[in-house]
């Protein structure tokens, strides 16, 4: 399945967002997600299935002012 | 000490976590300053996020996530929603930027985003201009804190419009007010507190100083001095001199 992950085109299996996070090594990481520009709460990652062309953003805590 | 949305914080210094030479120096700066709040952000996970999250927890101070870099209502709202889940707080430093050269807030979008987020249960800390009407609108939408800029973010210029900031203080005597951005020197931070502001938010002035830890301490001392000075009811400035030594009783010698 071809999706855009954090701005980069990727070919990943999924099929759910939670599966994808595990696939890229972030299954247990402290991250937040947005799918196609809309916030996707952690509780819905396991039931949200990705499809070709989706854009997923995965963000983490970072320095800020 | 200031109170934001019913939460007391231990210090009027709100300190950013970006741009330090190292995580150790950042942590030392926080300890030296006794900062009451740490501002943080969120970015695409590139591998450093988990270690930073642990470091922030070790600081032991409340965190204020921001929406830095957002240029639209939609971006800011989505970022705030992700920040709330990530940092487990309803607090959000709401930034919606109009102009990249000055990082001037888009005040129209800011008010709209503040409305949406307040309705969704967020406790919004809006990074705004010192404009009275904009600030009034933000209060109308449920903001209980205002954070007018002193000068453009990272500029170190101090308080560009002390008149406007003083006017804001006078118009909203019971609203927690924070000068956010533009602080370059401890004297700037002291001036904000002398005006009666409740807190100062700064980052670059400490993080990019030659000795961030010493500068963090200097900022904390200046903020304490400014706060004490405001409480001491400073004298009014005047154009003409007024002798401080009594004239009465002066010997006639000429």
PDB file of C-alpha atoms in Angstrom:
ATOM      1  CA  UNK A   1       0.000   0.000   0.000  1.00  0.00           C
ATOM      2  CA  UNK A   2       1.421   3.372  -1.020  1.00  0.00           C
ATOM      3  CA  UNK A   3       0.917   6.125   1.518  1.00  0.00           C
ATOM      4  CA  UNK A   4       2.626   9.382   2.418  1.00  0.00           C
ATOM      5  CA  UNK A   5       4.211   9.121   5.863  1.00  0.00           C
ATOM      6  CA  UNK A   6       5.411  12.415   7.317  1.00  0.00           C
ATOM      7  CA  UNK A   7       5.688  13.876   3.845  1.00  0.00           C
ATOM      8  CA  UNK A   8       7.606  10.947   2.335  1.00  0.00           C
ATOM      9  CA  UNK A   9       6.099   8.380  -0.076  1.00  0.00           C
ATOM     10  CA  UNK A  10       6.286   4.911   1.516  1.00  0.00           C
ATOM     11  CA  UNK A  11       5.151   1.414   0.645  1.00  0.00           C
ATOM     12  CA  UNK A  12       3.867  -0.134   3.863  1.00  0.00           C
ATOM     13  CA  UNK A  13       1.596  -3.023   4.787  1.00  0.00           C
ATOM     14  CA  UNK A  14      -0.728  -1.645   7.486  1.00  0.00           C
ATOM     15  CA  UNK A  15      -3.586  -2.248   7.184  1.00  0.00           C
ATOM     16  CA  UNK A  16      -4.452  -0.255  10.319  1.00  0.00           C
ATOM     17  CA  UNK A  17      -2.663   2.817  11.597  1.00  0.00           C
ATOM     18  CA  UNK A  18      -1.640   0.875  14.700  1.00  0.00           C
ATOM     19  CA  UNK A  19      -0.171  -1.886  12.506  1.00  0.00           C
ATOM     20  CA  UNK A  20       1.739   0.706  10.525  1.00  0.00           C
ATOM     21  CA  UNK A  21       3.183   2.298  13.658  1.00  0.00           C
ATOM     22  CA  UNK A  22       4.404  -1.128  14.779  1.00  0.00           C
ATOM     23  CA  UNK A  23       5.826  -1.729  11.302  1.00  0.00           C
ATOM     24  CA  UNK A  24       7.991   1.401  11.507  1.00  0.00           C
ATOM     25  CA  UNK A  25       9.088   0.716  15.085  1.00  0.00           C
ATOM     26  CA  UNK A  26       6.791   3.175  16.841  1.00  0.00           C
ATOM     27  CA  UNK A  27       4.227   0.725  18.156  1.00  0.00           C
ATOM     28  CA  UNK A  28       4.851   1.666  21.768  1.00  0.00           C
ATOM     29  CA  UNK A  29       6.208   5.189  21.227  1.00  0.00           C
ATOM     30  CA  UNK A  30       4.729   8.404  22.602  1.00  0.00           C
ATOM     31  CA  UNK A  31       3.351   9.826  19.367  1.00  0.00           C
ATOM     32  CA  UNK A  32       0.238  11.551  18.076  1.00  0.00           C
ATOM     33  CA  UNK A  33      -1.273  10.995  14.654  1.00  0.00           C
ATOM     34  CA  UNK A  34      -3.238  12.869  12.028  1.00  0.00           C
ATOM     35  CA  UNK A  35      -4.749  11.164   8.979  1.00  0.00           C
ATOM     36  CA  UNK A  36      -5.284  13.297   5.885  1.00  0.00           C
ATOM     37  CA  UNK A  37      -5.015  16.428   8.007  1.00  0.00           C
ATOM     38  CA  UNK A  38      -7.461  15.365  10.705  1.00  0.00           C
ATOM     39  CA  UNK A  39      -6.452  14.378  14.229  1.00  0.00           C
ATOM     40  CA  UNK A  40      -6.662  10.632  14.773  1.00  0.00           C
ATOM     41  CA  UNK A  41      -6.881   9.825  18.510  1.00  0.00           C
ATOM     42  CA  UNK A  42      -4.772   6.947  19.807  1.00  0.00           C
ATOM     43  CA  UNK A  43      -7.889   4.979  20.695  1.00  0.00           C
ATOM     44  CA  UNK A  44      -8.955   4.834  17.051  1.00  0.00           C
ATOM     45  CA  UNK A  45      -5.642   3.786  15.499  1.00  0.00           C
ATOM     46  CA  UNK A  46      -6.427   0.083  15.814  1.00  0.00           C
ATOM     47  CA  UNK A  47      -9.755   0.384  14.015  1.00  0.00           C
ATOM     48  CA  UNK A  48      -8.674   2.843  11.323  1.00  0.00           C
ATOM     49  CA  UNK A  49      -7.674   1.153   8.080  1.00  0.00           C
ATOM     50  CA  UNK A  50      -5.363   2.891   5.646  1.00  0.00           C
ATOM     51  CA  UNK A  51      -5.826   2.975   1.891  1.00  0.00           C
ATOM     52  CA  UNK A  52      -3.678   3.916  -1.068  1.00  0.00           C
ATOM     53  CA  UNK A  53      -2.982   7.630  -1.238  1.00  0.00           C
ATOM     54  CA  UNK A  54      -3.572   8.367   2.444  1.00  0.00           C
ATOM     55  CA  UNK A  55      -1.309  10.864   4.193  1.00  0.00           C
ATOM     56  CA  UNK A  56      -0.363  10.060   7.769  1.00  0.00           C
ATOM     57  CA  UNK A  57       1.443  12.439  10.088  1.00  0.00           C
ATOM     58  CA  UNK A  58       3.184  11.003  13.147  1.00  0.00           C
ATOM     59  CA  UNK A  59       4.494  13.568  15.616  1.00  0.00           C
ATOM     60  CA  UNK A  60       6.368  13.364  18.899  1.00  0.00           C
ATOM     61  CA  UNK A  61       7.313  15.730  21.740  1.00  0.00           C
ATOM     62  CA  UNK A  62       9.955  18.205  20.667  1.00  0.00           C
ATOM     63  CA  UNK A  63      11.749  21.293  21.900  1.00  0.00           C
ATOM     64  CA  UNK A  64       9.703  24.473  21.657  1.00  0.00           C
ATOM     65  CA  UNK A  65       9.439  28.064  22.779  1.00  0.00           C
TER      66      UNK A  65
ATOM     67  CA  UNK B   1       2.730  33.645  42.026  1.00  0.00           C
ATOM     68  CA  UNK B   2       0.647  33.539  38.852  1.00  0.00           C
ATOM     69  CA  UNK B   3      -2.427  31.425  38.427  1.00  0.00           C
ATOM     70  CA  UNK B   4      -3.567  30.187  35.026  1.00  0.00           C
ATOM     71  CA  UNK B   5      -6.962  28.545  34.602  1.00  0.00           C
ATOM     72  CA  UNK B   6      -7.067  27.845  38.316  1.00  0.00           C
ATOM     73  CA  UNK B   7      -3.583  26.337  38.475  1.00  0.00           C
ATOM     74  CA  UNK B   8      -0.915  28.029  40.563  1.00  0.00           C
ATOM     75  CA  UNK B   9       2.580  27.941  39.128  1.00  0.00           C
ATOM     76  CA  UNK B  10       5.736  28.298  41.180  1.00  0.00           C
ATOM     77  CA  UNK B  11       7.399  31.105  39.216  1.00  0.00           C
ATOM     78  CA  UNK B  12       6.421  33.917  36.820  1.00  0.00           C
ATOM     79  CA  UNK B  13       9.121  32.716  34.424  1.00  0.00           C
ATOM     80  CA  UNK B  14       7.866  30.564  31.549  1.00  0.00           C
ATOM     81  CA  UNK B  15      10.889  29.151  29.792  1.00  0.00           C
ATOM     82  CA  UNK B  16      11.194  27.565  26.370  1.00  0.00           C
ATOM     83  CA  UNK B  17      13.038  24.328  25.725  1.00  0.00           C
ATOM     84  CA  UNK B  18      14.425  24.983  22.217  1.00  0.00           C
ATOM     85  CA  UNK B  19      17.867  25.889  20.866  1.00  0.00           C
ATOM     86  CA  UNK B  20      20.034  24.969  23.868  1.00  0.00           C
ATOM     87  CA  UNK B  21      23.566  23.724  23.196  1.00  0.00           C
ATOM     88  CA  UNK B  22      22.703  20.407  24.862  1.00  0.00           C
ATOM     89  CA  UNK B  23      19.930  18.716  26.841  1.00  0.00           C
ATOM     90  CA  UNK B  24      22.100  18.909  29.958  1.00  0.00           C
ATOM     91  CA  UNK B  25      22.495  22.673  29.636  1.00  0.00           C
ATOM     92  CA  UNK B  26      18.753  23.003  29.089  1.00  0.00           C
ATOM     93  CA  UNK B  27      18.030  21.060  32.268  1.00  0.00           C
ATOM     94  CA  UNK B  28      20.621  23.093  34.197  1.00  0.00           C
ATOM     95  CA  UNK B  29      19.068  26.336  32.930  1.00  0.00           C
ATOM     96  CA  UNK B  30      15.674  25.234  34.193  1.00  0.00           C
ATOM     97  CA  UNK B  31      17.094  24.367  37.595  1.00  0.00           C
ATOM     98  CA  UNK B  32      19.008  27.682  37.803  1.00  0.00           C
ATOM     99  CA  UNK B  33      15.936  29.707  36.899  1.00  0.00           C
ATOM    100  CA  UNK B  34      13.280  27.866  38.862  1.00  0.00           C
ATOM    101  CA  UNK B  35      11.012  28.365  35.852  1.00  0.00           C
ATOM    102  CA  UNK B  36       7.376  27.589  36.608  1.00  0.00           C
ATOM    103  CA  UNK B  37       6.369  26.355  33.160  1.00  0.00           C
ATOM    104  CA  UNK B  38       8.258  24.696  30.296  1.00  0.00           C
ATOM    105  CA  UNK B  39       7.061  25.394  26.775  1.00  0.00           C
ATOM    106  CA  UNK B  40       7.298  22.505  24.347  1.00  0.00           C
ATOM    107  CA  UNK B  41       6.269  21.625  20.818  1.00  0.00           C
ATOM    108  CA  UNK B  42       5.632  18.637  18.606  1.00  0.00           C
ATOM    109  CA  UNK B  43       7.194  17.711  15.321  1.00  0.00           C
ATOM    110  CA  UNK B  44       7.379  14.737  12.987  1.00  0.00           C
ATOM    111  CA  UNK B  45       8.962  11.864  14.861  1.00  0.00           C
ATOM    112  CA  UNK B  46      12.505  11.520  13.596  1.00  0.00           C
ATOM    113  CA  UNK B  47      13.889   9.487  16.462  1.00  0.00           C
ATOM    114  CA  UNK B  48      14.542  12.123  19.133  1.00  0.00           C
ATOM    115  CA  UNK B  49      11.050  12.571  20.488  1.00  0.00           C
ATOM    116  CA  UNK B  50      11.024   9.810  23.078  1.00  0.00           C
ATOM    117  CA  UNK B  51      14.252  10.929  24.782  1.00  0.00           C
ATOM    118  CA  UNK B  52      12.985  14.506  24.849  1.00  0.00           C
ATOM    119  CA  UNK B  53       9.735  13.386  26.427  1.00  0.00           C
ATOM    120  CA  UNK B  54      11.690  11.669  29.208  1.00  0.00           C
ATOM    121  CA  UNK B  55      13.819  14.778  29.735  1.00  0.00           C
ATOM    122  CA  UNK B  56      10.737  16.962  30.054  1.00  0.00           C
ATOM    123  CA  UNK B  57       9.224  14.646  32.634  1.00  0.00           C
ATOM    124  CA  UNK B  58      12.448  14.830  34.654  1.00  0.00           C
ATOM    125  CA  UNK B  59      12.179  18.637  34.817  1.00  0.00           C
ATOM    126  CA  UNK B  60       9.089  18.232  36.949  1.00  0.00           C
ATOM    127  CA  UNK B  61       7.407  21.465  35.826  1.00  0.00           C
ATOM    128  CA  UNK B  62       4.058  21.863  34.052  1.00  0.00           C
ATOM    129  CA  UNK B  63       4.352  21.891  30.268  1.00  0.00           C
ATOM    130  CA  UNK B  64       2.700  24.316  27.885  1.00  0.00           C
ATOM    131  CA  UNK B  65       2.622  22.861  24.354  1.00  0.00           C
ATOM    132  CA  UNK B  66       2.569  25.307  21.464  1.00  0.00           C
ATOM    133  CA  UNK B  67       1.271  25.420  17.924  1.00  0.00           C
ATOM    134  CA  UNK B  68       4.399  27.155  16.647  1.00  0.00           C
ATOM    135  CA  UNK B  69       4.680  27.314  12.883  1.00  0.00           C
ATOM    136  CA  UNK B  70       0.951  27.059  12.210  1.00  0.00           C
ATOM    137  CA  UNK B  71      -0.449  29.492   9.658  1.00  0.00           C
ATOM    138  CA  UNK B  72      -4.115  28.509   9.551  1.00  0.00           C
ATOM    139  CA  UNK B  73      -6.987  27.771  11.901  1.00  0.00           C
ATOM    140  CA  UNK B  74      -7.144  24.164  10.712  1.00  0.00           C
ATOM    141  CA  UNK B  75      -3.425  23.567  11.230  1.00  0.00           C
ATOM    142  CA  UNK B  76      -3.482  25.129  14.675  1.00  0.00           C
ATOM    143  CA  UNK B  77      -6.569  23.233  15.827  1.00  0.00           C
ATOM    144  CA  UNK B  78      -5.247  19.876  14.614  1.00  0.00           C
ATOM    145  CA  UNK B  79      -1.848  20.552  16.183  1.00  0.00           C
ATOM    146  CA  UNK B  80      -3.520  21.473  19.463  1.00  0.00           C
ATOM    147  CA  UNK B  81      -5.536  18.253  19.415  1.00  0.00           C
ATOM    148  CA  UNK B  82      -2.376  16.201  18.893  1.00  0.00           C
ATOM    149  CA  UNK B  83      -0.568  18.169  21.607  1.00  0.00           C
ATOM    150  CA  UNK B  84      -3.327  17.536  24.133  1.00  0.00           C
ATOM    151  CA  UNK B  85      -3.038  13.800  23.635  1.00  0.00           C
ATOM    152  CA  UNK B  86       0.751  13.801  23.543  1.00  0.00           C
ATOM    153  CA  UNK B  87       1.376  15.964  26.599  1.00  0.00           C
ATOM    154  CA  UNK B  88      -1.799  15.070  28.491  1.00  0.00           C
ATOM    155  CA  UNK B  89      -2.761  18.667  29.245  1.00  0.00           C
ATOM    156  CA  UNK B  90      -5.624  20.927  28.145  1.00  0.00           C
ATOM    157  CA  UNK B  91      -3.196  23.870  28.045  1.00  0.00           C
ATOM    158  CA  UNK B  92      -2.193  25.133  24.608  1.00  0.00           C
ATOM    159  CA  UNK B  93      -0.048  28.098  23.641  1.00  0.00           C
ATOM    160  CA  UNK B  94      -1.968  29.078  20.537  1.00  0.00           C
ATOM    161  CA  UNK B  95       0.141  30.525  17.748  1.00  0.00           C
ATOM    162  CA  UNK B  96      -1.297  31.293  14.328  1.00  0.00           C
ATOM    163  CA  UNK B  97       1.287  33.186  12.320  1.00  0.00           C
ATOM    164  CA  UNK B  98       0.472  35.698   9.594  1.00  0.00           C
ATOM    165  CA  UNK B  99       3.911  36.931   8.557  1.00  0.00           C
ATOM    166  CA  UNK B 100       7.125  34.931   8.549  1.00  0.00           C
ATOM    167  CA  UNK B 101       9.497  37.893   8.774  1.00  0.00           C
ATOM    168  CA  UNK B 102       8.014  39.223  11.993  1.00  0.00           C
ATOM    169  CA  UNK B 103       6.157  36.104  13.173  1.00  0.00           C
ATOM    170  CA  UNK B 104       3.272  38.478  13.719  1.00  0.00           C
ATOM    171  CA  UNK B 105       0.115  36.675  14.849  1.00  0.00           C
ATOM    172  CA  UNK B 106      -2.807  36.392  12.430  1.00  0.00           C
ATOM    173  CA  UNK B 107      -5.202  37.833  14.970  1.00  0.00           C
ATOM    174  CA  UNK B 108      -8.343  37.068  12.965  1.00  0.00           C
ATOM    175  CA  UNK B 109      -7.448  33.385  12.655  1.00  0.00           C
ATOM    176  CA  UNK B 110      -6.270  33.399  16.261  1.00  0.00           C
ATOM    177  CA  UNK B 111      -9.670  34.450  17.556  1.00  0.00           C
ATOM    178  CA  UNK B 112     -11.387  31.808  15.422  1.00  0.00           C
ATOM    179  CA  UNK B 113      -9.015  29.053  16.556  1.00  0.00           C
ATOM    180  CA  UNK B 114      -9.394  30.155  20.181  1.00  0.00           C
ATOM    181  CA  UNK B 115     -13.174  29.842  19.859  1.00  0.00           C
ATOM    182  CA  UNK B 116     -12.969  26.328  18.422  1.00  0.00           C
ATOM    183  CA  UNK B 117     -10.454  25.133  20.978  1.00  0.00           C
ATOM    184  CA  UNK B 118     -12.218  26.673  23.974  1.00  0.00           C
ATOM    185  CA  UNK B 119     -15.458  25.015  22.876  1.00  0.00           C
ATOM    186  CA  UNK B 120     -13.526  21.735  22.755  1.00  0.00           C
ATOM    187  CA  UNK B 121     -12.354  22.093  26.363  1.00  0.00           C
ATOM    188  CA  UNK B 122      -8.894  23.528  25.777  1.00  0.00           C
ATOM    189  CA  UNK B 123      -7.392  26.154  28.078  1.00  0.00           C
ATOM    190  CA  UNK B 124      -5.930  28.553  25.559  1.00  0.00           C
ATOM    191  CA  UNK B 125      -2.865  30.773  26.047  1.00  0.00           C
ATOM    192  CA  UNK B 126      -3.047  32.984  22.937  1.00  0.00           C
ATOM    193  CA  UNK B 127       0.147  34.494  21.537  1.00  0.00           C
ATOM    194  CA  UNK B 128      -1.301  37.817  20.388  1.00  0.00           C
ATOM    195  CA  UNK B 129      -0.555  41.438  19.727  1.00  0.00           C
ATOM    196  CA  UNK B 130      -1.152  44.070  22.399  1.00  0.00           C
ATOM    197  CA  UNK B 131      -4.208  45.365  20.514  1.00  0.00           C
ATOM    198  CA  UNK B 132      -7.045  46.019  22.942  1.00  0.00           C
ATOM    199  CA  UNK B 133      -9.832  44.954  20.597  1.00  0.00           C
ATOM    200  CA  UNK B 134      -8.133  41.699  19.660  1.00  0.00           C
ATOM    201  CA  UNK B 135      -7.476  40.926  23.301  1.00  0.00           C
ATOM    202  CA  UNK B 136     -11.089  41.723  24.141  1.00  0.00           C
ATOM    203  CA  UNK B 137     -12.261  39.308  21.438  1.00  0.00           C
ATOM    204  CA  UNK B 138     -10.009  36.573  22.794  1.00  0.00           C
ATOM    205  CA  UNK B 139     -11.493  37.063  26.250  1.00  0.00           C
ATOM    206  CA  UNK B 140     -14.996  36.981  24.731  1.00  0.00           C
ATOM    207  CA  UNK B 141     -14.157  33.578  23.238  1.00  0.00           C
ATOM    208  CA  UNK B 142     -13.207  32.172  26.624  1.00  0.00           C
ATOM    209  CA  UNK B 143      -9.485  32.785  26.931  1.00  0.00           C
ATOM    210  CA  UNK B 144      -8.572  33.408  30.566  1.00  0.00           C
ATOM    211  CA  UNK B 145      -4.955  34.374  29.816  1.00  0.00           C
ATOM    212  CA  UNK B 146      -3.477  36.772  27.272  1.00  0.00           C
ATOM    213  CA  UNK B 147       0.071  36.634  25.963  1.00  0.00           C
ATOM    214  CA  UNK B 148       0.879  39.779  23.974  1.00  0.00           C
ATOM    215  CA  UNK B 149       4.234  39.948  22.274  1.00  0.00           C
ATOM    216  CA  UNK B 150       6.920  42.319  23.501  1.00  0.00           C
ATOM    217  CA  UNK B 151       8.667  42.205  20.121  1.00  0.00           C
ATOM    218  CA  UNK B 152       9.004  39.645  17.310  1.00  0.00           C
ATOM    219  CA  UNK B 153       9.974  36.152  18.457  1.00  0.00           C
ATOM    220  CA  UNK B 154      13.715  35.723  18.724  1.00  0.00           C
ATOM    221  CA  UNK B 155      14.468  39.399  18.063  1.00  0.00           C
ATOM    222  CA  UNK B 156      15.630  40.273  21.579  1.00  0.00           C
ATOM    223  CA  UNK B 157      14.359  43.823  21.114  1.00  0.00           C
ATOM    224  CA  UNK B 158      12.521  44.038  24.424  1.00  0.00           C
ATOM    225  CA  UNK B 159       9.171  45.775  24.767  1.00  0.00           C
ATOM    226  CA  UNK B 160       8.443  47.609  21.519  1.00  0.00           C
ATOM    227  CA  UNK B 161       5.233  49.170  22.775  1.00  0.00           C
ATOM    228  CA  UNK B 162       5.291  49.765  26.526  1.00  0.00           C
ATOM    229  CA  UNK B 163       2.355  52.142  26.173  1.00  0.00           C
ATOM    230  CA  UNK B 164       0.202  49.445  24.575  1.00  0.00           C
ATOM    231  CA  UNK B 165       1.206  46.867  27.161  1.00  0.00           C
ATOM    232  CA  UNK B 166       0.478  49.307  30.000  1.00  0.00           C
ATOM    233  CA  UNK B 167      -2.877  50.126  28.469  1.00  0.00           C
ATOM    234  CA  UNK B 168      -3.731  46.437  28.243  1.00  0.00           C
ATOM    235  CA  UNK B 169      -2.839  45.965  31.896  1.00  0.00           C
ATOM    236  CA  UNK B 170      -5.076  48.885  32.863  1.00  0.00           C
ATOM    237  CA  UNK B 171      -8.022  47.625  30.794  1.00  0.00           C
ATOM    238  CA  UNK B 172      -7.894  44.066  32.035  1.00  0.00           C
ATOM    239  CA  UNK B 173      -6.725  44.326  35.650  1.00  0.00           C
ATOM    240  CA  UNK B 174      -7.962  40.858  36.614  1.00  0.00           C
ATOM    241  CA  UNK B 175      -6.771  38.872  33.582  1.00  0.00           C
ATOM    242  CA  UNK B 176      -3.436  37.039  33.864  1.00  0.00           C
ATOM    243  CA  UNK B 177      -1.158  38.760  31.355  1.00  0.00           C
ATOM    244  CA  UNK B 178       2.115  37.357  30.056  1.00  0.00           C
ATOM    245  CA  UNK B 179       4.643  39.116  27.856  1.00  0.00           C
ATOM    246  CA  UNK B 180       5.533  36.472  25.299  1.00  0.00           C
ATOM    247  CA  UNK B 181       8.423  36.953  22.903  1.00  0.00           C
ATOM    248  CA  UNK B 182      11.006  39.608  22.188  1.00  0.00           C
ATOM    249  CA  UNK B 183      12.792  39.520  25.520  1.00  0.00           C
ATOM    250  CA  UNK B 184      16.550  39.836  25.038  1.00  0.00           C
ATOM    251  CA  UNK B 185      17.865  41.044  28.376  1.00  0.00           C
ATOM    252  CA  UNK B 186      16.944  40.658  32.022  1.00  0.00           C
ATOM    253  CA  UNK B 187      16.088  44.372  32.056  1.00  0.00           C
ATOM    254  CA  UNK B 188      13.371  43.697  29.455  1.00  0.00           C
ATOM    255  CA  UNK B 189      11.875  41.002  31.656  1.00  0.00           C
ATOM    256  CA  UNK B 190      12.049  43.308  34.667  1.00  0.00           C
ATOM    257  CA  UNK B 191      10.257  46.025  32.694  1.00  0.00           C
ATOM    258  CA  UNK B 192       7.407  43.648  31.872  1.00  0.00           C
ATOM    259  CA  UNK B 193       6.973  42.830  35.521  1.00  0.00           C
ATOM    260  CA  UNK B 194       7.264  46.512  36.519  1.00  0.00           C
ATOM    261  CA  UNK B 195       4.280  47.144  34.227  1.00  0.00           C
ATOM    262  CA  UNK B 196       2.314  44.740  36.380  1.00  0.00           C
ATOM    263  CA  UNK B 197       2.431  41.702  34.126  1.00  0.00           C
ATOM    264  CA  UNK B 198       1.935  38.346  35.773  1.00  0.00           C
ATOM    265  CA  UNK B 199       4.639  36.419  33.945  1.00  0.00           C
ATOM    266  CA  UNK B 200       7.181  36.496  31.143  1.00  0.00           C
ATOM    267  CA  UNK B 201       7.683  33.821  28.492  1.00  0.00           C
ATOM    268  CA  UNK B 202      11.089  33.643  26.852  1.00  0.00           C
ATOM    269  CA  UNK B 203      13.405  31.168  25.190  1.00  0.00           C
ATOM    270  CA  UNK B 204      16.027  32.479  22.781  1.00  0.00           C
ATOM    271  CA  UNK B 205      17.512  35.032  25.204  1.00  0.00           C
ATOM    272  CA  UNK B 206      18.506  32.199  27.519  1.00  0.00           C
ATOM    273  CA  UNK B 207      19.145  29.348  25.105  1.00  0.00           C
ATOM    274  CA  UNK B 208      21.374  31.352  22.758  1.00  0.00           C
ATOM    275  CA  UNK B 209      23.271  33.275  25.448  1.00  0.00           C
ATOM    276  CA  UNK B 210      26.953  32.489  25.819  1.00  0.00           C
ATOM    277  CA  UNK B 211      26.176  31.001  29.219  1.00  0.00           C
ATOM    278  CA  UNK B 212      22.543  29.882  29.185  1.00  0.00           C
ATOM    279  CA  UNK B 213      22.564  28.739  32.796  1.00  0.00           C
ATOM    280  CA  UNK B 214      23.834  32.093  34.089  1.00  0.00           C
ATOM    281  CA  UNK B 215      21.367  33.961  31.868  1.00  0.00           C
ATOM    282  CA  UNK B 216      18.508  31.800  33.129  1.00  0.00           C
ATOM    283  CA  UNK B 217      19.405  32.782  36.681  1.00  0.00           C
ATOM    284  CA  UNK B 218      19.727  36.462  35.687  1.00  0.00           C
ATOM    285  CA  UNK B 219      16.255  36.388  34.110  1.00  0.00           C
ATOM    286  CA  UNK B 220      14.753  34.874  37.240  1.00  0.00           C
ATOM    287  CA  UNK B 221      16.358  37.542  39.441  1.00  0.00           C
ATOM    288  CA  UNK B 222      15.201  40.331  37.116  1.00  0.00           C
ATOM    289  CA  UNK B 223      11.660  39.011  37.109  1.00  0.00           C
ATOM    290  CA  UNK B 224      11.658  38.911  40.897  1.00  0.00           C
ATOM    291  CA  UNK B 225      13.032  42.473  41.018  1.00  0.00           C
ATOM    292  CA  UNK B 226      10.437  43.750  38.568  1.00  0.00           C
ATOM    293  CA  UNK B 227       7.626  42.060  40.420  1.00  0.00           C
ATOM    294  CA  UNK B 228       8.795  43.502  43.741  1.00  0.00           C
ATOM    295  CA  UNK B 229       9.141  46.954  42.169  1.00  0.00           C
ATOM    296  CA  UNK B 230       5.584  46.867  40.823  1.00  0.00           C
ATOM    297  CA  UNK B 231       4.259  45.896  44.231  1.00  0.00           C
ATOM    298  CA  UNK B 232       6.259  48.776  45.751  1.00  0.00           C
ATOM    299  CA  UNK B 233       4.280  51.335  43.677  1.00  0.00           C
ATOM    300  CA  UNK B 234       7.003  53.135  41.667  1.00  0.00           C
ATOM    301  CA  UNK B 235       7.131  56.933  41.439  1.00  0.00           C
ATOM    302  CA  UNK B 236       5.775  58.737  38.393  1.00  0.00           C
ATOM    303  CA  UNK B 237       8.350  59.993  35.891  1.00  0.00           C
ATOM    304  CA  UNK B 238       8.347  63.794  35.448  1.00  0.00           C
ATOM    305  CA  UNK B 239       9.936  66.234  33.048  1.00  0.00           C
ATOM    306  CA  UNK B 240      11.374  68.687  35.590  1.00  0.00           C
ATOM    307  CA  UNK B 241      13.823  68.041  38.394  1.00  0.00           C
ATOM    308  CA  UNK B 242      12.618  67.848  41.976  1.00  0.00           C
ATOM    309  CA  UNK B 243      15.294  68.168  44.657  1.00  0.00           C
ATOM    310  CA  UNK B 244      15.529  65.176  46.909  1.00  0.00           C
ATOM    311  CA  UNK B 245      17.575  67.028  49.512  1.00  0.00           C
ATOM    312  CA  UNK B 246      15.449  69.504  51.528  1.00  0.00           C
ATOM    313  CA  UNK B 247      15.848  73.139  50.477  1.00  0.00           C
ATOM    314  CA  UNK B 248      14.517  74.392  53.833  1.00  0.00           C
ATOM    315  CA  UNK B 249      17.298  74.980  56.336  1.00  0.00           C
ATOM    316  CA  UNK B 250      20.017  75.464  53.784  1.00  0.00           C
ATOM    317  CA  UNK B 251      22.740  77.804  55.063  1.00  0.00           C
ATOM    318  CA  UNK B 252      23.100  81.131  53.257  1.00  0.00           C
ATOM    319  CA  UNK B 253      26.734  81.168  52.271  1.00  0.00           C
ATOM    320  CA  UNK B 254      26.877  83.125  49.046  1.00  0.00           C
TER     321      UNK B 254
END
